Coordinates of C-alpha atoms in Angstrom, one line a residue:
M1 CA -47.6 29.5 -16.9
A2 CA -46.8 27.6 -20.0
E3 CA -43.1 27.6 -21.1
G4 CA -44.0 29.0 -24.5
T5 CA -45.6 32.2 -23.0
F6 CA -42.4 33.5 -21.3
P7 CA -38.8 33.7 -22.6
F8 CA -37.3 31.2 -20.1
T9 CA -33.5 30.8 -20.0
S10 CA -31.9 27.4 -20.3
A11 CA -30.9 27.5 -16.6
T12 CA -34.5 28.3 -15.6
L13 CA -35.8 25.5 -17.8
R14 CA -33.3 23.1 -16.3
S15 CA -34.3 24.1 -12.7
L16 CA -38.0 23.7 -13.6
R17 CA -37.4 20.2 -15.1
L18 CA -35.4 19.1 -12.0
Q19 CA -38.1 20.5 -9.7
R20 CA -40.8 18.7 -11.7
E21 CA -38.9 15.4 -11.6
W22 CA -38.4 15.8 -7.8
L23 CA -42.1 16.4 -7.3
E24 CA -42.9 13.3 -9.3
W25 CA -40.4 11.2 -7.4
E26 CA -41.8 12.6 -4.1
D27 CA -45.4 11.7 -5.1
R28 CA -44.3 8.1 -5.9
R29 CA -42.5 7.9 -2.6
R30 CA -45.5 9.1 -0.6
A31 CA -47.8 6.8 -2.5
A32 CA -45.6 3.8 -1.7
A33 CA -45.4 4.8 2.0
Q34 CA -49.2 5.2 2.1
L35 CA -49.7 1.8 0.5
C36 CA -47.3 0.3 3.0
R37 CA -49.2 1.9 5.9
S38 CA -52.6 0.9 4.6
Q39 CA -51.5 -2.8 4.2
R40 CA -49.6 -2.6 7.5
C41 CA -46.4 -3.6 5.7
P42 CA -47.2 -7.1 4.5
P43 CA -44.4 -9.7 4.7
S44 CA -43.5 -9.4 1.0
S45 CA -42.9 -5.7 1.4
L46 CA -40.9 -6.1 4.6
A47 CA -38.8 -8.8 3.0
R48 CA -38.1 -6.5 0.1
L49 CA -37.0 -3.7 2.4
T50 CA -34.7 -5.8 4.4
R51 CA -33.3 -8.0 1.6
P52 CA -29.5 -7.7 1.2
R53 CA -28.2 -5.9 -1.8
R54 CA -27.2 -7.9 -4.8
S55 CA -23.6 -7.9 -5.8
C56 CA -22.5 -7.6 -9.4
R57 CA -19.2 -8.2 -11.2
D58 CA -20.7 -8.3 -14.7
P59 CA -18.3 -6.4 -17.1
A60 CA -21.2 -5.2 -19.2
V61 CA -22.7 -3.5 -16.2
Q62 CA -19.4 -1.9 -15.2
N63 CA -18.8 -0.8 -18.8
A64 CA -22.2 0.9 -19.0
L65 CA -21.7 2.8 -15.7
F66 CA -18.0 3.8 -16.2
S67 CA -18.5 4.9 -19.8
G68 CA -21.8 6.8 -19.0
N69 CA -23.7 5.0 -21.8
L70 CA -27.3 6.2 -20.9
Q71 CA -29.0 3.7 -23.2
Q72 CA -27.3 0.7 -21.7
V73 CA -27.8 2.1 -18.2
Q74 CA -31.5 2.4 -18.9
A75 CA -31.7 -1.1 -20.2
L76 CA -29.7 -2.6 -17.3
F77 CA -31.2 -0.7 -14.4
R78 CA -35.0 -1.0 -14.5
D79 CA -36.0 -1.3 -10.9
E80 CA -35.0 -0.4 -7.4
D81 CA -33.0 -3.6 -6.7
A82 CA -30.8 -3.1 -9.8
A83 CA -30.3 0.6 -9.0
N84 CA -29.0 -0.3 -5.5
M85 CA -26.9 -3.3 -6.3
I86 CA -23.3 -3.4 -5.1
V87 CA -20.9 -3.1 -8.0
E88 CA -17.6 -4.9 -7.3
T89 CA -14.5 -3.8 -9.2
E90 CA -11.1 -5.4 -9.0
S91 CA -7.8 -3.7 -9.8
N92 CA -4.1 -4.5 -9.3
Q93 CA -2.2 -2.3 -6.9
L94 CA 1.5 -2.4 -5.8
A95 CA 1.9 -3.7 -2.3
W96 CA 5.1 -4.6 -0.3
S97 CA 5.6 -8.3 0.2
P98 CA 7.7 -9.0 3.3
E99 CA 8.0 -12.7 2.4
Q100 CA 9.4 -11.9 -1.1
G101 CA 11.2 -8.7 -0.2
F102 CA 9.9 -6.6 -3.0
W103 CA 6.8 -4.9 -4.4
V104 CA 4.2 -7.1 -6.1
L105 CA 0.9 -6.5 -7.9
T106 CA -1.9 -7.4 -5.6
P107 CA -5.6 -7.6 -6.6
K108 CA -7.8 -5.3 -4.6
T109 CA -11.6 -5.4 -4.6
K110 CA -13.6 -2.2 -4.3
Q111 CA -17.3 -2.0 -3.6
T112 CA -19.6 0.9 -4.6
V113 CA -23.1 1.5 -6.0
P114 CA -24.2 2.7 -9.5
L115 CA -25.2 6.1 -8.4
T116 CA -21.8 6.8 -6.8
I117 CA -20.1 5.7 -10.0
A118 CA -22.3 8.0 -12.1
A119 CA -21.9 11.0 -9.8
A120 CA -18.1 10.6 -9.6
R121 CA -17.8 10.8 -13.4
G122 CA -20.3 13.6 -13.9
Y123 CA -22.9 11.4 -15.8
T124 CA -25.9 13.5 -14.8
D125 CA -28.4 11.8 -17.1
C126 CA -27.3 8.3 -15.9
A127 CA -27.6 9.5 -12.3
R128 CA -31.1 10.9 -12.9
H129 CA -32.2 7.6 -14.3
L130 CA -30.9 5.7 -11.3
I131 CA -32.6 8.1 -8.9
R132 CA -35.9 7.7 -10.8
Q133 CA -35.5 3.9 -10.4
G134 CA -35.1 4.3 -6.6
A135 CA -31.4 4.5 -6.0
E136 CA -30.6 5.5 -2.4
L137 CA -29.2 9.0 -2.5
D138 CA -27.0 8.7 0.6
A139 CA -25.8 5.1 0.3
R140 CA -22.2 4.8 1.5
V141 CA -21.1 1.5 0.2
G142 CA -17.4 1.5 0.0
G143 CA -17.0 4.7 2.0
P144 CA -18.2 7.8 0.3
A145 CA -21.8 8.7 -0.8
A146 CA -22.6 9.9 -4.3
L147 CA -22.5 13.5 -3.1
H148 CA -19.0 13.1 -1.8
E149 CA -17.7 11.8 -5.1
A150 CA -19.5 14.5 -7.1
C151 CA -17.9 17.2 -4.9
A152 CA -14.5 15.6 -5.0
Q153 CA -14.6 15.7 -8.8
A154 CA -16.2 19.1 -9.0
H155 CA -19.3 18.0 -10.9
S156 CA -21.6 20.8 -9.9
D157 CA -24.5 19.5 -12.1
C158 CA -24.5 16.2 -10.3
V159 CA -24.3 18.0 -7.0
R160 CA -27.3 20.1 -7.9
L161 CA -29.2 17.0 -9.1
L162 CA -28.6 15.0 -5.9
L163 CA -29.5 17.9 -3.6
T164 CA -32.7 18.6 -5.6
F165 CA -33.8 15.0 -5.1
G166 CA -33.1 15.2 -1.4
A167 CA -29.5 14.1 -0.8
K168 CA -28.3 15.2 2.6
A169 CA -25.9 18.0 2.4
N170 CA -24.1 16.9 5.6
V171 CA -24.0 13.2 4.9
L172 CA -20.9 11.6 6.5
S173 CA -18.7 9.2 4.7
E174 CA -17.4 6.1 6.5
E175 CA -14.2 8.2 7.2
G176 CA -16.4 10.9 8.9
T177 CA -16.1 13.6 6.3
T178 CA -18.9 15.7 4.7
P179 CA -19.1 16.6 1.0
L180 CA -17.9 20.1 1.9
H181 CA -14.6 18.6 3.1
L182 CA -14.1 17.2 -0.4
C183 CA -14.4 20.6 -2.2
T184 CA -10.7 20.7 -2.7
A185 CA -10.2 22.1 -6.1
P186 CA -10.8 25.6 -7.4
E187 CA -13.4 24.2 -9.8
S188 CA -15.4 22.9 -6.8
L189 CA -16.5 26.4 -5.7
Q190 CA -19.9 26.0 -7.2
C191 CA -20.3 22.7 -5.5
A192 CA -19.5 24.4 -2.1
K193 CA -22.1 27.1 -2.8
L194 CA -24.8 24.6 -3.6
L195 CA -24.0 22.6 -0.4
L196 CA -24.2 25.7 1.8
E197 CA -27.5 26.8 0.1
A198 CA -28.8 23.3 0.9
G199 CA -27.9 23.6 4.6
A200 CA -24.4 22.2 4.8
T201 CA -22.7 23.0 8.2
V202 CA -19.6 25.1 7.6
N203 CA -18.0 24.4 10.9
V204 CA -18.4 20.6 11.0
A205 CA -15.2 18.7 11.9
A206 CA -14.0 15.5 10.3
R207 CA -14.3 12.6 12.7
D208 CA -10.6 11.7 13.2
S209 CA -8.6 14.7 12.1
E210 CA -11.2 17.3 13.3
M211 CA -10.4 19.4 10.2
T212 CA -13.2 21.7 9.1
P213 CA -13.8 22.7 5.5
L214 CA -12.0 26.0 6.3
H215 CA -8.9 24.0 7.2
V216 CA -9.1 22.1 4.0
A217 CA -9.6 25.1 1.8
A218 CA -6.8 27.1 3.6
A219 CA -4.3 24.3 3.3
R220 CA -4.9 24.2 -0.5
G221 CA -4.8 28.0 -0.9
L222 CA -8.4 28.2 -2.2
E223 CA -9.1 31.9 -1.8
E224 CA -12.7 32.0 -3.0
H225 CA -13.6 28.9 -0.9
V226 CA -12.2 30.6 2.2
A227 CA -14.1 33.8 1.5
L228 CA -17.3 31.8 1.0
Y229 CA -16.9 29.9 4.2
L230 CA -16.1 33.0 6.2
A231 CA -19.2 34.7 4.8
H232 CA -21.2 31.8 6.1
G233 CA -19.8 32.0 9.6
A234 CA -16.7 29.8 9.5
N235 CA -14.8 29.9 12.8
V236 CA -11.2 30.8 12.3
G237 CA -10.3 29.7 15.8
L238 CA -11.3 26.0 15.5
R239 CA -8.4 23.5 15.8
T240 CA -7.7 20.1 14.4
S241 CA -6.8 17.1 16.5
Q242 CA -3.2 18.3 16.3
G243 CA -4.2 21.8 17.6
E244 CA -3.7 23.5 14.2
T245 CA -5.9 26.4 13.2
A246 CA -6.8 27.2 9.6
L247 CA -4.1 29.9 9.5
N248 CA -1.4 27.3 10.4
A249 CA -2.9 25.0 7.7
A250 CA -2.5 27.8 5.1
C251 CA 1.1 28.5 6.1
A252 CA 2.0 24.8 6.1
G253 CA 0.3 24.3 2.7
A254 CA 2.4 26.9 0.9
E255 CA 4.6 24.9 -1.5
G256 CA 7.8 27.0 -1.3
P257 CA 9.4 30.2 -2.4
G258 CA 7.6 31.9 -5.2
N259 CA 4.6 29.6 -5.0
G260 CA 2.8 30.9 -1.9
R261 CA 0.7 33.7 -3.4
S262 CA -2.6 32.0 -3.0
H263 CA -1.8 30.9 0.5
Q264 CA -0.7 34.4 1.4
A265 CA -4.0 35.7 0.1
V266 CA -5.8 33.1 2.2
A267 CA -3.7 34.0 5.3
R268 CA -4.6 37.7 4.8
Q269 CA -8.3 36.8 4.8
L270 CA -8.0 34.7 7.9
L271 CA -6.0 37.4 9.8
E272 CA -8.6 40.1 8.8
A273 CA -11.3 37.7 10.1
G274 CA -9.6 37.6 13.5
A275 CA -7.2 34.6 13.3
D276 CA -4.4 34.6 15.9
A277 CA -1.0 34.9 14.2
Q278 CA 0.7 33.4 17.3
A279 CA -1.6 30.3 17.6
A280 CA 0.5 27.2 17.9
G281 CA -0.3 23.6 17.5
R282 CA 0.5 20.8 20.0
K283 CA 4.2 20.9 19.1
R284 CA 4.1 24.7 19.6
H285 CA 4.7 25.1 15.9
T286 CA 3.3 28.5 14.9
P287 CA 2.2 29.7 11.5
L288 CA 5.4 31.7 11.3
H289 CA 7.4 28.5 11.7
N290 CA 5.6 27.0 8.8
A291 CA 6.0 30.0 6.6
C292 CA 9.7 30.1 7.3
A293 CA 10.1 26.4 6.8
N294 CA 8.5 26.8 3.4
G295 CA 10.7 29.8 2.5
C296 CA 7.7 32.1 2.0
G297 CA 9.1 35.6 2.8
A298 CA 6.0 37.6 1.9
L299 CA 3.8 35.3 4.0
A300 CA 6.2 35.6 6.9
E301 CA 6.2 39.4 6.7
L302 CA 2.4 39.4 6.7
L303 CA 2.3 37.3 9.9
L304 CA 4.9 39.5 11.6
R305 CA 2.9 42.6 10.8
H306 CA -0.1 40.9 12.5
G307 CA 1.8 40.1 15.7
A308 CA 3.6 36.9 15.1
C309 CA 6.7 36.5 17.4
A310 CA 10.0 36.2 15.5
G311 CA 11.9 34.6 18.4
V312 CA 9.4 32.0 19.7
S313 CA 10.6 28.4 19.9
N314 CA 8.6 25.3 19.2
S315 CA 8.7 22.1 21.3
A316 CA 12.0 21.1 19.6
G317 CA 13.6 24.4 20.5
H318 CA 13.6 25.7 16.9
T319 CA 12.9 29.3 16.2
P320 CA 11.6 30.6 12.8
M321 CA 15.2 31.6 12.0
D322 CA 16.2 28.0 12.5
C323 CA 13.4 27.0 10.1
V324 CA 14.8 29.3 7.4
L325 CA 18.3 27.9 7.8
Q326 CA 16.8 24.4 7.3
A327 CA 14.9 25.6 4.3
V328 CA 18.2 26.9 2.8
Q329 CA 19.6 23.4 3.0
D330 CA 16.4 21.7 1.7
T331 CA 15.5 24.2 -1.0
P332 CA 18.5 25.5 -2.9
N333 CA 18.5 28.3 -5.5
W334 CA 16.3 30.8 -3.7
E335 CA 16.8 34.1 -2.0
P336 CA 16.3 33.8 1.8
E337 CA 17.7 37.3 2.6
V338 CA 14.1 38.7 2.6
L339 CA 13.2 36.2 5.3
F340 CA 16.3 36.8 7.3
G341 CA 15.9 40.6 7.1
A342 CA 12.2 40.4 8.1
L343 CA 12.9 38.2 11.1
L344 CA 15.8 40.4 12.3
D345 CA 13.7 43.6 11.8
Y346 CA 11.0 42.1 14.1
G347 CA 13.3 41.1 16.9
A348 CA 14.9 37.8 16.0
Q349 CA 18.3 37.2 17.5
P350 CA 21.3 36.8 15.1
V351 CA 22.1 33.2 14.3
H352 CA 25.0 31.3 16.0
P353 CA 28.2 31.9 14.0
E354 CA 28.5 28.1 13.4
M355 CA 25.2 28.3 11.4
L356 CA 26.6 30.8 8.9
K357 CA 28.0 27.9 6.9
H358 CA 24.5 27.0 5.7
C359 CA 24.4 30.4 3.9
A360 CA 28.0 30.4 2.7
N361 CA 26.9 30.0 -1.0
L362 CA 24.2 32.6 -0.7
P363 CA 26.2 35.9 -0.5
R364 CA 23.2 38.2 -0.2
A365 CA 21.8 36.2 2.7
L366 CA 25.2 35.9 4.3
E367 CA 25.6 39.7 4.1
V368 CA 22.3 40.3 5.9
L369 CA 23.3 37.8 8.7
L370 CA 26.8 39.2 9.1
N371 CA 25.5 42.8 9.4
A372 CA 23.5 41.7 12.5
Y373 CA 26.8 41.4 14.4
P374 CA 28.8 44.3 15.8
C375 CA 31.9 42.5 14.7
V376 CA 32.2 39.9 11.9
P377 CA 32.8 36.6 13.8
S378 CA 35.5 34.0 12.9
C379 CA 34.7 32.7 9.4
D380 CA 36.6 29.4 9.3
T381 CA 33.3 27.4 9.3
W382 CA 31.7 29.2 6.4
V383 CA 34.7 30.1 4.3
E384 CA 35.5 26.5 3.7
A385 CA 32.0 25.8 2.5
V386 CA 32.1 28.5 -0.3
L387 CA 32.3 26.9 -3.8
P388 CA 35.4 28.1 -5.7
E389 CA 33.4 29.3 -8.7
L390 CA 31.0 31.2 -6.4
W391 CA 33.9 32.9 -4.6
Q392 CA 35.3 34.0 -7.9
E393 CA 32.0 35.4 -9.0
H394 CA 31.5 37.3 -5.8
E395 CA 35.1 37.9 -4.8
A396 CA 34.5 41.5 -3.8
F397 CA 32.0 40.5 -1.1
Y398 CA 33.8 37.5 0.2
S399 CA 37.1 39.3 0.4
S400 CA 35.5 42.3 2.2
A401 CA 34.0 39.9 4.8
L402 CA 37.2 38.0 5.2
A403 CA 39.1 41.3 5.8
M404 CA 36.7 42.4 8.5
V405 CA 36.9 39.3 10.6
N406 CA 37.4 40.3 14.3
Q407 CA 38.1 43.9 13.1
P408 CA 36.3 47.0 14.3
R409 CA 33.3 47.9 12.2
R410 CA 32.6 51.4 11.0
L411 CA 30.9 53.8 13.4
Q412 CA 28.0 54.1 11.0
H413 CA 27.4 50.4 11.3
L414 CA 27.6 50.5 15.1
A415 CA 25.2 53.4 15.2
R416 CA 22.8 51.3 13.0
L417 CA 22.9 48.4 15.4
A418 CA 22.3 50.8 18.4
V419 CA 19.2 52.2 16.7
R420 CA 18.0 48.7 15.9
A421 CA 18.5 47.6 19.4
Q422 CA 16.6 50.5 20.8
L423 CA 13.7 49.9 18.4
G424 CA 13.6 46.1 19.1
N425 CA 10.8 44.3 17.3
R426 CA 9.4 47.6 16.1
C427 CA 12.3 48.3 13.7
R428 CA 10.3 47.7 10.5
Q429 CA 7.3 49.8 11.6
A430 CA 9.5 52.6 12.9
A431 CA 11.5 52.8 9.7
D432 CA 8.3 53.1 7.8
R433 CA 7.0 56.0 10.0
L434 CA 10.2 58.0 10.6
P435 CA 10.9 60.8 8.2
L436 CA 14.1 59.2 6.9
P437 CA 15.7 59.5 3.5
Q438 CA 15.2 56.3 1.5
L439 CA 18.9 55.5 1.5
L440 CA 19.1 55.8 5.3
R441 CA 16.0 53.8 5.7
D442 CA 17.3 51.0 3.6
Y443 CA 20.6 51.1 5.5
L444 CA 18.8 50.8 8.8
L445 CA 16.9 47.8 7.5
L446 CA 20.1 45.9 6.5
R447 CA 19.8 46.4 2.7
V448 CA 22.3 44.4 0.6
E449 CA 25.2 46.4 -0.6
G450 CA 27.5 43.7 -1.9
R451 CA 30.3 44.2 0.6
I452 CA 31.0 44.3 4.3
Q453 CA 32.4 47.6 5.8

């Protein structure tokens, strides 16, 4: 059917053009192969096939490639040898000099091929010309292939072009990663879709780290990528060389309080797909440890609702509560009382009184922790750590806590602790299900009141 007889869309015309170009290229390749067979590979042809690649440091060649100047590329790359030459670039990088005792600029040479340069920068027309001239689609000079670079930079048009002309969707870089491993930005979703449509293996593991594309996407909080991989059969139980699952990668990748929404959404998808909330790596670090270390309260609550253990210790003997205390020191100016409350509601033990000093300047968090005791312990360790200006601002709370040291608590508080002890790690769920007034429910769950009674 002629193009003028049907209202083709631009996307359809582009697909037809790419398909026609691929068919023309395939015809030339088959004709060359048939000629080689008919002549039984004469010495000249064999020499051409095994001849080493040419190296090039010509600035004019590099400028044409790196700037995407199609006219210059067409003028410079007119045959297969030119299209497959090795382009050597040199740049200065900082390196530590033990002899001189300081950082120095050191020249570093990098090798690649023209097609990889064009694909990395999204120069689709230049890449098409190089392919027409016989550029090897899966060449890995310098480490990655052209398809790796196109995915890493989220150039979906180049990915489509390379796949249309026969690039391998599962080509391995010298580091042992596939192009799907390099779809690491939200903009690369279309690249991932094209790769999977072309037969990319979703559960392939990187050679050294044994990370799958699902691990990579989860660690970066890429919700749509994770959904795509799960829809194509990604296995949530696969582990890295360190024994980490994709769920652990998602919790470790959360960047801190207030910034873990995308990672929380990823974790929810993984849990709904059957991920184990208690799965620990080789150091027995669970997803909950990671969420607490990053100060992500909502993410920790999600894990606890799906069966994560609030009192489990890692190989260093640290519980999730210990991780929160460490996060308090490393990440000031946040509100850890949500995390403390969630862990206590799901069965975590109160912190050692000596550790209260880490929350001395966070009155809301300190109140939650103090209300986990039947009697306010000696406060010498944390009182000295309170900043004078903070004491003045929250004098009512600090004074009430100081007055209750080693004093009998109210019967109401003791009854609260008795109910919580009876419910154990089911405290949060029971409070949601019991027909309690909202005020009583909040009191049972250690709501912040601004004073100790």
